[in-house]
Each structure stands twice: as structure tokens, then as C-alpha cells.
Amino acid sequence: MKNATTRRIVIGTAALSMAVSLAACGKAGGDDTAGGGGDGRTIGLLLPENKTTRYETFDRPLIEAKVRQLCGDCEVKYSNAAQQSDTQKKQFDALVTQGVKVIILDSVDYKATKSWVRQAEKKGVEVVAYDRLAEGPISAYVSYDNEKIGRLQGEALVKALGAKAAESGVVMINGSPTDPNAPFFKKGAHSVLDTRVKKIVYEQDIPDWSPDEANKKMGAAIDSLGKGGFQGVYSANDGMAGGIITALNKRGIKVPVGGQDSELAGLQRILKGDQAFTIYKQIEPEAETAAEIAVRLLKGKKFDDLTPTQVDSLSGEFKGIPARLYDAQVVTGENVASTIIADQVYKAAEICTPEYKAACEAAGIK
């Protein structure tokens, strides 16, 4: 875990890198899909959506900063698909057409990528799967141990339920079916909850990780089960947890709800007591590793020291993909200060707005 000083330097470098990029190399971000790219100094970056705050706030600037640090004359061509697979295909194809030789891809729909990546491979384009494992002959994969994250979520919910866990009914609101990480989160959570709580009383997958849809499904669960028909809610991420908690509050129901991603709003709900926990995944090492692999691929250098393990694609068709999988940890009100704030993910002032000032003081955050 990097110290606060290092993180401040990295975030500062991210801001500087974007400014330098605009001045020296044209656009370093946005939907820059026109012109150039075939000069051996361009890396494509395709992120999947903007409903989850992490991608624009952390992943993109950190990747751009690391690329700039390792390759001063390199450019990052960035696009966000806004959760549309067809849009992402057009963005991917545009990069290949422009002659971009390395693409960092965080896929909207992992199954759809197989034909894209195969066509790109024929044209000598290397693809680094980022955060989500894509189908196809990709060169490397950088993410987290996502099944373990699911187990952490399940264990944290059991802990939040306390002595009544074994007699509790749990509602499960899972992530998007097109996200390859979602089945791993679900599998990991089930491996704990299926043996530690009485019953999973209601379960739904939520397309696009939509907080609005999670809110609707939670309302449907309450209508079906009744106010006393469940004692806890598993939410695959913080955005959906927000929608779920809104539905619970509307009916006057107070039960433990978990999440993932350590979003600002999720952390505030935790401090206020509305959300039980989240999962903190250090985005900085994930982003920097993906950027370094991409730069080495661009320069024709080996990167096996950065990928100590191997994985197979979810279909099983593509085996032995070089990979780096990072760990994560549970965050509750007790350790927000020693994790999120200590790592300078968010400053105390950003979390402790007037509405949450008292909650922050109670948690020892100043």
C-alpha cells in the first residue's frame, strides 16, 4: 500500500499529464476517435461506463499519468462506451483502423469481444484486458481476485448480521450479466452465504449495474416478502446499494446492506449508518500495472515480471492468459480513516460535508 505522499504525487502527476498531453500530443482523452494513432506511440484506452464513479475519477487519469511517466512522447486515445457494447465496438474498430497497436480494454460485454480481438490480432494489435476479463486472444489481464471479493462481501454481511445470521433471510442484488466479474462476485458471495445464513429469499441480476433498477427490484422484493421477510441485503456494488437503501428507507426498513467500490456516496452512507460496508480495491496499482504492460507491448518488451499468474477465459477457449490479480479489503466505519483517507483516495473534507460532519467526528475523522 503506497503512502499518502506517494498518492498525492501520483494524483498530481495525473492532472499534469493530461495538461501536457493536450499541449503536446493533441487530445489525451474524451471520445478521440479521429486521425493519427499509427505512429507507434499511441495506446488506446476503452472504459465501459460512467455510472460507476471510479472510471473517470481514478482509472482514466491514473492510466494516462503512468503512460506519460513511462513514455514521454506517447499518447492515450480514450473513449467511454457509456455501457453500450455496440458503441464500444465502434470505438475499438476505430482505434484498429487508425493503426493503434495496443489497446487497454475494459469491456461492456465480455462475450462480444471475441471477434473484435481476433480481428485485431490479425492486424498485429495487442489487447490488455483491464478490470474485466475479455474473450479472445488477449495479451494480458489485470484485475482483482473477484471471487475472493465476493467472499469478502459475504463474510462482511454475515458479520453485520451478527448472532442472528444463521436465522436470517438475505436478498441478493447482483451485478450486470454482461460483466464477467459479476459471476465471480456472485459465486464468492454464495460460497459464504449459502452456508452461513438461513436462506437466500430473493435474488436478481441487474443489467448495467443500474441503481434505478436495483431500487425497483428491492421494492419488488419488499412487496413479495413483506417488511419482515428478510434481514439483510447483499448488493454487488455501492451504486446499487444507494438505490436499494432508498427503497428500504421509503418503507421504513433498517437492515444491513453491503456494497463494493468505496464510492464517495457509499462511504458517506457507511459513516451515517445506512450502509454496513463496502469493498476497497486499490485502483492505483491495477491502473499502473495495465499502463506499464501496454507501454512495454508498444515497445516490444517482455512483461512477464508484471504478470505472476495465469488465467483462462470464462469460455475456456483461451488458456494461460498472463495475469495480475490484486487483493481487496472490507471497509466499515471503523477503518475508513486508516484505508480510504490514509491512501488519499478521498480527503476528509470531501467525505465530511456538513450533512456527515457529526458522523465523521463520531468515527474519529477530522
mmCIF file of C-alpha atoms in Angstrom:
data_model
loop_
_atom_site.group_PDB
_atom_site.id
_atom_site.type_symbol
_atom_site.label_atom_id
_atom_site.label_comp_id
_atom_site.label_asym_id
_atom_site.label_seq_id
_atom_site.Cartn_x
_atom_site.Cartn_y
_atom_site.Cartn_z
ATOM 1 C CA MET A 1 0.000 0.000 0.000
ATOM 2 C CA LYS A 2 1.509 3.295 -1.042
ATOM 3 C CA ASN A 3 1.750 6.089 1.475
ATOM 4 C CA ALA A 4 -0.202 9.335 1.338
ATOM 5 C CA THR A 5 2.696 11.319 -0.076
ATOM 6 C CA THR A 6 3.105 8.920 -2.969
ATOM 7 C CA ARG A 7 -0.607 9.050 -3.747
ATOM 8 C CA ARG A 8 -0.615 12.851 -3.754
ATOM 9 C CA ILE A 9 2.297 12.791 -6.192
ATOM 10 C CA VAL A 10 0.536 10.263 -8.430
ATOM 11 C CA ILE A 11 -2.746 12.184 -8.497
ATOM 12 C CA GLY A 12 -0.823 15.385 -9.158
ATOM 13 C CA THR A 13 1.048 13.687 -11.946
ATOM 14 C CA ALA A 14 -2.274 12.571 -13.426
ATOM 15 C CA ALA A 15 -3.525 16.134 -13.636
ATOM 16 C CA LEU A 16 -0.209 17.356 -15.044
ATOM 17 C CA SER A 17 -0.053 14.552 -17.580
ATOM 18 C CA MET A 18 -3.426 15.454 -19.025
ATOM 19 C CA ALA A 19 -2.426 19.090 -19.356
ATOM 20 C CA VAL A 20 0.882 18.207 -21.031
ATOM 21 C CA SER A 21 -0.895 15.765 -23.311
ATOM 22 C CA LEU A 22 -3.323 18.393 -24.510
ATOM 23 C CA ALA A 23 -0.482 20.772 -25.249
ATOM 24 C CA ALA A 24 1.982 18.348 -26.835
ATOM 25 C CA CYS A 25 0.074 15.495 -28.404
ATOM 26 C CA GLY A 26 -3.475 16.580 -29.092
ATOM 27 C CA LYS A 27 -6.340 15.091 -27.096
ATOM 28 C CA ALA A 28 -5.412 12.627 -24.379
ATOM 29 C CA GLY A 29 -8.960 11.677 -23.566
ATOM 30 C CA GLY A 30 -12.578 12.134 -24.475
ATOM 31 C CA ASP A 31 -14.070 10.360 -27.451
ATOM 32 C CA ASP A 32 -10.985 10.971 -29.558
ATOM 33 C CA THR A 33 -11.556 8.609 -32.457
ATOM 34 C CA ALA A 34 -10.326 10.656 -35.371
ATOM 35 C CA GLY A 35 -6.941 10.905 -37.010
ATOM 36 C CA GLY A 36 -3.449 9.663 -36.215
ATOM 37 C CA GLY A 37 -2.629 6.732 -33.986
ATOM 38 C CA GLY A 38 -0.480 4.664 -36.303
ATOM 39 C CA ASP A 39 2.888 6.076 -35.347
ATOM 40 C CA GLY A 40 3.888 3.569 -32.665
ATOM 41 C CA ARG A 41 3.388 5.934 -29.767
ATOM 42 C CA THR A 42 -0.383 5.659 -29.208
ATOM 43 C CA ILE A 43 -2.236 3.462 -26.712
ATOM 44 C CA GLY A 44 -5.993 3.070 -26.867
ATOM 45 C CA LEU A 45 -7.984 3.136 -23.615
ATOM 46 C CA LEU A 46 -11.602 1.960 -23.691
ATOM 47 C CA LEU A 47 -13.592 2.086 -20.451
ATOM 48 C CA PRO A 48 -17.086 0.616 -20.177
ATOM 49 C CA GLU A 49 -19.369 3.027 -18.367
ATOM 50 C CA ASN A 50 -19.729 6.180 -16.319
ATOM 51 C CA LYS A 51 -22.449 5.224 -13.835
ATOM 52 C CA THR A 52 -19.720 3.926 -11.542
ATOM 53 C CA THR A 53 -17.692 6.948 -10.493
ATOM 54 C CA ARG A 54 -14.319 5.197 -10.319
ATOM 55 C CA TYR A 55 -13.583 5.091 -14.053
ATOM 56 C CA GLU A 56 -13.474 8.823 -14.762
ATOM 57 C CA THR A 57 -12.272 9.804 -11.277
ATOM 58 C CA PHE A 58 -9.430 7.306 -10.877
ATOM 59 C CA ASP A 59 -8.804 4.699 -13.593
ATOM 60 C CA ARG A 60 -8.500 7.045 -16.547
ATOM 61 C CA PRO A 61 -6.233 9.715 -15.002
ATOM 62 C CA LEU A 62 -4.021 7.112 -13.320
ATOM 63 C CA ILE A 63 -3.519 5.159 -16.553
ATOM 64 C CA GLU A 64 -2.808 8.307 -18.530
ATOM 65 C CA ALA A 65 -0.331 9.505 -15.914
ATOM 66 C CA LYS A 66 1.589 6.211 -15.839
ATOM 67 C CA VAL A 67 1.778 6.024 -19.636
ATOM 68 C CA ARG A 68 3.155 9.566 -19.721
ATOM 69 C CA GLN A 69 5.692 8.742 -16.994
ATOM 70 C CA LEU A 70 6.987 5.675 -18.830
ATOM 71 C CA CYS A 71 6.779 7.086 -22.360
ATOM 72 C CA GLY A 72 7.076 10.838 -22.588
ATOM 73 C CA ASP A 73 6.047 11.043 -26.233
ATOM 74 C CA CYS A 74 3.201 8.526 -26.005
ATOM 75 C CA GLU A 75 -0.445 9.473 -26.363
ATOM 76 C CA VAL A 76 -3.549 7.849 -24.890
ATOM 77 C CA LYS A 77 -6.652 7.827 -27.077
ATOM 78 C CA TYR A 78 -9.569 7.479 -24.694
ATOM 79 C CA SER A 79 -13.266 6.645 -25.104
ATOM 80 C CA ASN A 80 -16.039 5.622 -22.702
ATOM 81 C CA ALA A 81 -18.791 3.368 -24.045
ATOM 82 C CA ALA A 82 -21.497 4.525 -21.584
ATOM 83 C CA GLN A 83 -22.486 0.870 -21.110
ATOM 84 C CA GLN A 84 -23.222 0.351 -24.823
ATOM 85 C CA SER A 85 -21.466 -2.657 -26.358
ATOM 86 C CA ASP A 86 -22.168 -1.513 -29.929
ATOM 87 C CA THR A 87 -20.616 1.853 -29.116
ATOM 88 C CA GLN A 88 -17.542 0.162 -27.681
ATOM 89 C CA LYS A 89 -17.152 -1.993 -30.792
ATOM 90 C CA LYS A 90 -17.130 1.155 -32.946
ATOM 91 C CA GLN A 91 -14.551 2.741 -30.633
ATOM 92 C CA PHE A 92 -12.401 -0.411 -30.760
ATOM 93 C CA ASP A 93 -12.658 -0.709 -34.549
ATOM 94 C CA ALA A 94 -11.777 2.972 -34.946
ATOM 95 C CA LEU A 95 -8.570 2.504 -32.953
ATOM 96 C CA VAL A 96 -7.579 -0.510 -35.069
ATOM 97 C CA THR A 97 -8.347 1.396 -38.278
ATOM 98 C CA GLN A 98 -6.159 4.277 -37.092
ATOM 99 C CA GLY A 99 -3.245 1.877 -36.652
ATOM 100 C CA VAL A 100 -3.152 1.845 -32.853
ATOM 101 C CA LYS A 101 -1.111 -1.223 -31.878
ATOM 102 C CA VAL A 102 -2.002 -1.572 -28.165
ATOM 103 C CA ILE A 103 -5.466 -1.246 -26.630
ATOM 104 C CA ILE A 104 -6.379 -1.369 -22.947
ATOM 105 C CA LEU A 105 -9.929 -2.741 -22.975
ATOM 106 C CA ASP A 106 -12.430 -2.778 -20.099
ATOM 107 C CA SER A 107 -15.301 -4.486 -21.866
ATOM 108 C CA VAL A 108 -19.004 -3.708 -21.638
ATOM 109 C CA ASP A 109 -19.975 -7.214 -22.755
ATOM 110 C CA TYR A 110 -17.110 -9.659 -22.459
ATOM 111 C CA LYS A 111 -18.685 -12.250 -24.760
ATOM 112 C CA ALA A 112 -18.943 -9.740 -27.600
ATOM 113 C CA THR A 113 -15.222 -9.010 -27.648
ATOM 114 C CA LYS A 114 -14.023 -12.336 -29.053
ATOM 115 C CA SER A 115 -14.474 -11.429 -32.713
ATOM 116 C CA TRP A 116 -13.051 -7.927 -32.179
ATOM 117 C CA VAL A 117 -9.889 -9.179 -30.506
ATOM 118 C CA ARG A 118 -9.411 -11.905 -33.113
ATOM 119 C CA GLN A 119 -9.623 -9.386 -35.947
ATOM 120 C CA ALA A 120 -7.264 -7.045 -34.098
ATOM 121 C CA GLU A 121 -4.737 -9.860 -33.590
ATOM 122 C CA LYS A 122 -4.634 -10.459 -37.339
ATOM 123 C CA LYS A 123 -3.559 -6.824 -37.745
ATOM 124 C CA GLY A 124 -0.873 -7.062 -35.072
ATOM 125 C CA VAL A 125 -2.850 -5.271 -32.366
ATOM 126 C CA GLU A 126 -2.233 -6.305 -28.745
ATOM 127 C CA VAL A 127 -5.123 -6.117 -26.260
ATOM 128 C CA VAL A 128 -4.752 -5.814 -22.484
ATOM 129 C CA ALA A 129 -7.968 -6.767 -20.680
ATOM 130 C CA TYR A 130 -8.416 -4.326 -17.817
ATOM 131 C CA ASP A 131 -10.565 -4.957 -14.730
ATOM 132 C CA ARG A 132 -12.882 -7.270 -16.701
ATOM 133 C CA LEU A 133 -11.631 -10.379 -18.491
ATOM 134 C CA ALA A 134 -12.480 -10.150 -22.204
ATOM 135 C CA GLU A 135 -12.932 -13.100 -24.553
ATOM 136 C CA GLY A 136 -10.415 -13.527 -27.342
ATOM 137 C CA PRO A 137 -6.649 -13.893 -27.773
ATOM 138 C CA ILE A 138 -5.742 -11.082 -25.367
ATOM 139 C CA SER A 139 -2.128 -10.439 -24.397
ATOM 140 C CA ALA A 140 -2.624 -9.850 -20.664
ATOM 141 C CA TYR A 141 -5.237 -9.359 -17.957
ATOM 142 C CA VAL A 142 -5.070 -7.044 -14.936
ATOM 143 C CA SER A 143 -7.784 -7.108 -12.288
ATOM 144 C CA TYR A 144 -8.584 -8.376 -8.792
ATOM 145 C CA ASP A 145 -9.302 -11.770 -7.325
ATOM 146 C CA ASN A 146 -13.004 -11.229 -7.930
ATOM 147 C CA GLU A 147 -14.265 -14.465 -6.403
ATOM 148 C CA LYS A 148 -12.378 -13.570 -3.239
ATOM 149 C CA ILE A 149 -14.064 -10.142 -3.285
ATOM 150 C CA GLY A 150 -17.415 -11.925 -3.337
ATOM 151 C CA ARG A 151 -16.344 -13.986 -0.334
ATOM 152 C CA LEU A 152 -15.279 -10.822 1.486
ATOM 153 C CA GLN A 153 -18.700 -9.327 0.777
ATOM 154 C CA GLY A 154 -20.463 -12.425 2.056
ATOM 155 C CA GLU A 155 -18.344 -12.582 5.208
ATOM 156 C CA ALA A 156 -18.871 -8.880 5.887
ATOM 157 C CA LEU A 157 -22.644 -9.263 5.581
ATOM 158 C CA VAL A 158 -22.624 -12.251 7.929
ATOM 159 C CA LYS A 159 -20.613 -10.187 10.421
ATOM 160 C CA ALA A 160 -23.070 -7.302 10.095
ATOM 161 C CA LEU A 161 -25.984 -9.661 10.767
ATOM 162 C CA GLY A 162 -24.229 -10.837 13.918
ATOM 163 C CA ALA A 163 -25.765 -13.505 16.150
ATOM 164 C CA LYS A 164 -28.947 -13.676 14.063
ATOM 165 C CA ALA A 165 -27.099 -14.551 10.816
ATOM 166 C CA ALA A 166 -27.966 -18.256 10.910
ATOM 167 C CA GLU A 167 -31.675 -17.407 11.115
ATOM 168 C CA SER A 168 -31.603 -14.625 8.542
ATOM 169 C CA GLY A 169 -33.114 -14.375 5.096
ATOM 170 C CA VAL A 170 -30.956 -12.421 2.630
ATOM 171 C CA VAL A 171 -31.855 -10.587 -0.565
ATOM 172 C CA MET A 172 -29.138 -10.713 -3.242
ATOM 173 C CA ILE A 173 -28.894 -7.931 -5.823
ATOM 174 C CA ASN A 174 -26.130 -8.984 -8.222
ATOM 175 C CA GLY A 175 -24.233 -7.133 -10.938
ATOM 176 C CA SER A 176 -24.682 -6.961 -14.691
ATOM 177 C CA PRO A 177 -24.903 -10.283 -16.576
ATOM 178 C CA THR A 178 -22.623 -8.876 -19.308
ATOM 179 C CA ASP A 179 -19.831 -8.083 -16.836
ATOM 180 C CA PRO A 180 -17.523 -11.114 -16.454
ATOM 181 C CA ASN A 181 -16.668 -10.083 -12.900
ATOM 182 C CA ALA A 182 -20.286 -10.283 -11.745
ATOM 183 C CA PRO A 183 -20.471 -14.123 -11.772
ATOM 184 C CA PHE A 184 -17.287 -14.271 -9.680
ATOM 185 C CA PHE A 185 -18.671 -11.816 -7.115
ATOM 186 C CA LYS A 186 -21.885 -13.828 -7.005
ATOM 187 C CA LYS A 187 -20.095 -17.180 -6.721
ATOM 188 C CA GLY A 188 -17.850 -15.934 -3.924
ATOM 189 C CA ALA A 189 -20.751 -14.428 -2.004
ATOM 190 C CA HIS A 190 -22.855 -17.570 -2.388
ATOM 191 C CA SER A 191 -19.981 -19.723 -1.123
ATOM 192 C CA VAL A 192 -20.304 -17.907 2.213
ATOM 193 C CA LEU A 193 -23.986 -17.013 2.434
ATOM 194 C CA ASP A 194 -25.326 -20.420 1.370
ATOM 195 C CA THR A 195 -23.846 -21.979 4.493
ATOM 196 C CA ARG A 196 -23.922 -19.077 6.966
ATOM 197 C CA VAL A 197 -27.431 -17.640 6.627
ATOM 198 C CA LYS A 198 -30.788 -19.392 6.704
ATOM 199 C CA LYS A 199 -31.826 -18.722 3.123
ATOM 200 C CA ILE A 200 -31.403 -16.527 0.060
ATOM 201 C CA VAL A 201 -35.011 -15.367 -0.136
ATOM 202 C CA TYR A 202 -34.830 -13.244 -3.300
ATOM 203 C CA GLU A 203 -32.145 -12.829 -5.964
ATOM 204 C CA GLN A 204 -31.830 -10.717 -9.108
ATOM 205 C CA ASP A 205 -29.086 -9.757 -11.572
ATOM 206 C CA ILE A 206 -29.207 -6.068 -12.537
ATOM 207 C CA PRO A 207 -28.427 -5.039 -16.141
ATOM 208 C CA ASP A 208 -25.870 -2.239 -16.467
ATOM 209 C CA TRP A 209 -25.344 -2.121 -12.680
ATOM 210 C CA SER A 210 -28.262 0.334 -12.665
ATOM 211 C CA PRO A 211 -29.040 1.923 -9.260
ATOM 212 C CA ASP A 212 -32.556 2.730 -10.521
ATOM 213 C CA GLU A 213 -33.184 -0.882 -11.485
ATOM 214 C CA ALA A 214 -31.751 -2.082 -8.155
ATOM 215 C CA ASN A 215 -34.178 0.281 -6.438
ATOM 216 C CA LYS A 216 -37.103 -1.209 -8.380
ATOM 217 C CA LYS A 217 -36.048 -4.804 -7.663
ATOM 218 C CA MET A 218 -35.637 -4.039 -3.968
ATOM 219 C CA GLY A 219 -39.149 -2.597 -3.975
ATOM 220 C CA ALA A 220 -40.410 -5.761 -5.675
ATOM 221 C CA ALA A 221 -38.630 -7.887 -3.075
ATOM 222 C CA ILE A 222 -40.291 -5.967 -0.240
ATOM 223 C CA ASP A 223 -43.693 -6.357 -1.915
ATOM 224 C CA SER A 224 -43.090 -10.094 -2.310
ATOM 225 C CA LEU A 225 -41.523 -10.867 1.063
ATOM 226 C CA GLY A 226 -43.037 -8.258 3.347
ATOM 227 C CA LYS A 227 -41.136 -5.923 5.648
ATOM 228 C CA GLY A 228 -40.055 -8.755 7.942
ATOM 229 C CA GLY A 229 -39.292 -11.269 5.212
ATOM 230 C CA PHE A 230 -35.559 -10.578 5.086
ATOM 231 C CA GLN A 231 -32.851 -9.456 7.487
ATOM 232 C CA GLY A 232 -30.031 -8.316 5.187
ATOM 233 C CA VAL A 233 -29.232 -7.301 1.600
ATOM 234 C CA TYR A 234 -26.198 -8.203 -0.491
ATOM 235 C CA SER A 235 -25.536 -5.543 -3.129
ATOM 236 C CA ALA A 236 -22.770 -6.211 -5.634
ATOM 237 C CA ASN A 237 -21.658 -2.555 -5.652
ATOM 238 C CA ASP A 238 -22.155 0.798 -3.940
ATOM 239 C CA GLY A 239 -24.128 2.442 -6.725
ATOM 240 C CA MET A 240 -26.836 -0.214 -6.499
ATOM 241 C CA ALA A 241 -26.635 -0.145 -2.705
ATOM 242 C CA GLY A 242 -27.703 3.504 -2.888
ATOM 243 C CA GLY A 243 -30.821 2.560 -4.853
ATOM 244 C CA ILE A 244 -31.545 -0.334 -2.510
ATOM 245 C CA ILE A 245 -31.220 1.794 0.625
ATOM 246 C CA THR A 246 -33.542 4.413 -0.865
ATOM 247 C CA ALA A 247 -36.174 1.688 -1.364
ATOM 248 C CA LEU A 248 -35.667 0.405 2.187
ATOM 249 C CA ASN A 249 -35.874 3.873 3.723
ATOM 250 C CA LYS A 250 -39.094 4.572 1.828
ATOM 251 C CA ARG A 251 -40.688 1.583 3.584
ATOM 252 C CA GLY A 252 -39.084 2.313 6.955
ATOM 253 C CA ILE A 253 -36.898 -0.812 6.875
ATOM 254 C CA LYS A 254 -33.467 -0.912 8.526
ATOM 255 C CA VAL A 255 -31.290 -3.937 7.700
ATOM 256 C CA PRO A 256 -27.568 -4.353 6.883
ATOM 257 C CA VAL A 257 -26.708 -3.601 3.241
ATOM 258 C CA GLY A 258 -23.258 -4.173 1.764
ATOM 259 C CA GLY A 259 -21.588 -2.864 -1.372
ATOM 260 C CA GLN A 260 -18.318 -2.547 -3.284
ATOM 261 C CA ASP A 261 -16.005 0.077 -4.833
ATOM 262 C CA SER A 262 -15.691 2.559 -1.940
ATOM 263 C CA GLU A 263 -17.599 5.239 -3.801
ATOM 264 C CA LEU A 264 -17.836 8.583 -2.025
ATOM 265 C CA ALA A 265 -21.601 8.307 -1.514
ATOM 266 C CA GLY A 266 -21.181 4.749 -0.231
ATOM 267 C CA LEU A 267 -18.562 5.831 2.301
ATOM 268 C CA GLN A 268 -20.854 8.613 3.492
ATOM 269 C CA ARG A 269 -23.720 6.145 3.918
ATOM 270 C CA ILE A 270 -21.424 3.870 5.912
ATOM 271 C CA LEU A 271 -20.430 6.667 8.280
ATOM 272 C CA LYS A 272 -24.058 7.689 8.673
ATOM 273 C CA GLY A 273 -25.051 4.093 9.423
ATOM 274 C CA ASP A 274 -27.199 3.488 6.343
ATOM 275 C CA GLN A 275 -24.748 1.055 4.691
ATOM 276 C CA ALA A 276 -22.856 -1.642 6.569
ATOM 277 C CA PHE A 277 -19.687 -1.949 4.485
ATOM 278 C CA THR A 278 -18.020 -1.589 1.114
ATOM 279 C CA ILE A 279 -15.034 -3.208 -0.566
ATOM 280 C CA TYR A 280 -11.889 -1.149 -1.110
ATOM 281 C CA LYS A 281 -9.930 -2.102 -4.199
ATOM 282 C CA GLN A 282 -6.740 -0.131 -4.653
ATOM 283 C CA ILE A 283 -7.183 1.166 -8.188
ATOM 284 C CA GLU A 284 -3.746 2.753 -8.423
ATOM 285 C CA PRO A 285 -1.668 -0.456 -8.692
ATOM 286 C CA GLU A 286 -4.209 -2.026 -11.063
ATOM 287 C CA ALA A 287 -4.198 1.028 -13.336
ATOM 288 C CA GLU A 288 -0.432 1.476 -13.259
ATOM 289 C CA THR A 289 0.255 -2.194 -13.995
ATOM 290 C CA ALA A 290 -2.066 -2.135 -17.009
ATOM 291 C CA ALA A 291 -0.399 1.032 -18.267
ATOM 292 C CA GLU A 292 3.090 -0.416 -17.850
ATOM 293 C CA ILE A 293 2.164 -3.625 -19.676
ATOM 294 C CA ALA A 294 0.697 -1.549 -22.513
ATOM 295 C CA VAL A 295 3.832 0.567 -22.825
ATOM 296 C CA ARG A 296 6.073 -2.499 -22.857
ATOM 297 C CA LEU A 297 3.911 -4.107 -25.540
ATOM 298 C CA LEU A 298 4.154 -0.910 -27.564
ATOM 299 C CA LYS A 299 7.948 -1.028 -27.273
ATOM 300 C CA GLY A 300 8.174 -4.766 -27.903
ATOM 301 C CA LYS A 301 9.458 -5.539 -24.409
ATOM 302 C CA LYS A 302 8.660 -8.507 -22.147
ATOM 303 C CA PHE A 303 6.283 -8.026 -19.202
ATOM 304 C CA ASP A 304 6.282 -11.442 -17.512
ATOM 305 C CA ASP A 305 7.570 -9.888 -14.271
ATOM 306 C CA LEU A 306 4.298 -7.948 -14.093
ATOM 307 C CA THR A 307 2.043 -10.976 -14.596
ATOM 308 C CA PRO A 308 2.922 -13.619 -11.986
ATOM 309 C CA THR A 309 -0.130 -15.797 -12.611
ATOM 310 C CA GLN A 310 -2.252 -17.113 -15.480
ATOM 311 C CA VAL A 311 -5.991 -17.390 -16.065
ATOM 312 C CA ASP A 312 -8.265 -18.965 -18.658
ATOM 313 C CA SER A 313 -11.094 -17.102 -20.359
ATOM 314 C CA LEU A 314 -14.573 -17.704 -18.981
ATOM 315 C CA SER A 315 -15.451 -19.789 -22.037
ATOM 316 C CA GLY A 316 -12.334 -21.901 -21.506
ATOM 317 C CA GLU A 317 -11.360 -21.361 -25.129
ATOM 318 C CA PHE A 318 -8.381 -19.129 -24.376
ATOM 319 C CA LYS A 319 -5.975 -20.553 -21.820
ATOM 320 C CA GLY A 320 -2.872 -19.420 -19.962
ATOM 321 C CA ILE A 321 -3.500 -15.680 -20.222
ATOM 322 C CA PRO A 322 -0.729 -13.781 -18.363
ATOM 323 C CA ALA A 323 -2.425 -12.054 -15.427
ATOM 324 C CA ARG A 324 -2.005 -9.909 -12.342
ATOM 325 C CA LEU A 325 -4.788 -10.143 -9.740
ATOM 326 C CA TYR A 326 -4.794 -7.752 -6.791
ATOM 327 C CA ASP A 327 -6.349 -8.186 -3.356
ATOM 328 C CA ALA A 328 -9.068 -6.069 -1.753
ATOM 329 C CA GLN A 329 -10.376 -5.416 1.765
ATOM 330 C CA VAL A 330 -13.579 -4.710 3.637
ATOM 331 C CA VAL A 331 -14.183 -1.118 4.743
ATOM 332 C CA THR A 332 -16.569 -0.215 7.563
ATOM 333 C CA GLY A 333 -16.970 2.921 9.617
ATOM 334 C CA GLU A 334 -14.151 1.718 11.848
ATOM 335 C CA ASN A 335 -11.426 1.776 9.189
ATOM 336 C CA VAL A 336 -12.395 4.490 6.694
ATOM 337 C CA ALA A 337 -9.678 6.697 8.157
ATOM 338 C CA SER A 338 -6.933 4.053 8.027
ATOM 339 C CA THR A 339 -7.731 2.963 4.467
ATOM 340 C CA ILE A 340 -9.533 5.445 2.233
ATOM 341 C CA ILE A 341 -8.274 8.644 3.845
ATOM 342 C CA ALA A 342 -4.791 7.318 4.621
ATOM 343 C CA ASP A 343 -4.398 6.361 0.953
ATOM 344 C CA GLN A 344 -5.682 9.769 -0.169
ATOM 345 C CA VAL A 345 -8.455 8.191 -2.224
ATOM 346 C CA TYR A 346 -10.676 10.900 -0.773
ATOM 347 C CA LYS A 347 -9.797 13.680 1.614
ATOM 348 C CA ALA A 348 -11.645 14.002 4.910
ATOM 349 C CA ALA A 349 -13.134 17.274 3.667
ATOM 350 C CA GLU A 350 -14.632 15.519 0.638
ATOM 351 C CA ILE A 351 -16.328 12.874 2.767
ATOM 352 C CA CYS A 352 -17.232 15.046 5.749
ATOM 353 C CA THR A 353 -19.578 17.543 4.143
ATOM 354 C CA PRO A 354 -21.952 19.332 6.572
ATOM 355 C CA GLU A 355 -24.537 16.536 6.405
ATOM 356 C CA TYR A 356 -21.933 13.981 7.511
ATOM 357 C CA LYS A 357 -19.841 16.119 9.874
ATOM 358 C CA ALA A 358 -21.250 14.586 13.064
ATOM 359 C CA ALA A 359 -20.875 11.043 11.666
ATOM 360 C CA CYS A 360 -17.261 11.771 10.746
ATOM 361 C CA GLU A 361 -16.485 13.123 14.199
ATOM 362 C CA ALA A 362 -18.010 10.017 15.778
ATOM 363 C CA ALA A 363 -15.708 7.914 13.593
ATOM 364 C CA GLY A 364 -12.672 9.985 14.534
ATOM 365 C CA ILE A 365 -12.342 11.571 11.079
ATOM 366 C CA LYS A 366 -11.389 15.221 11.037
#
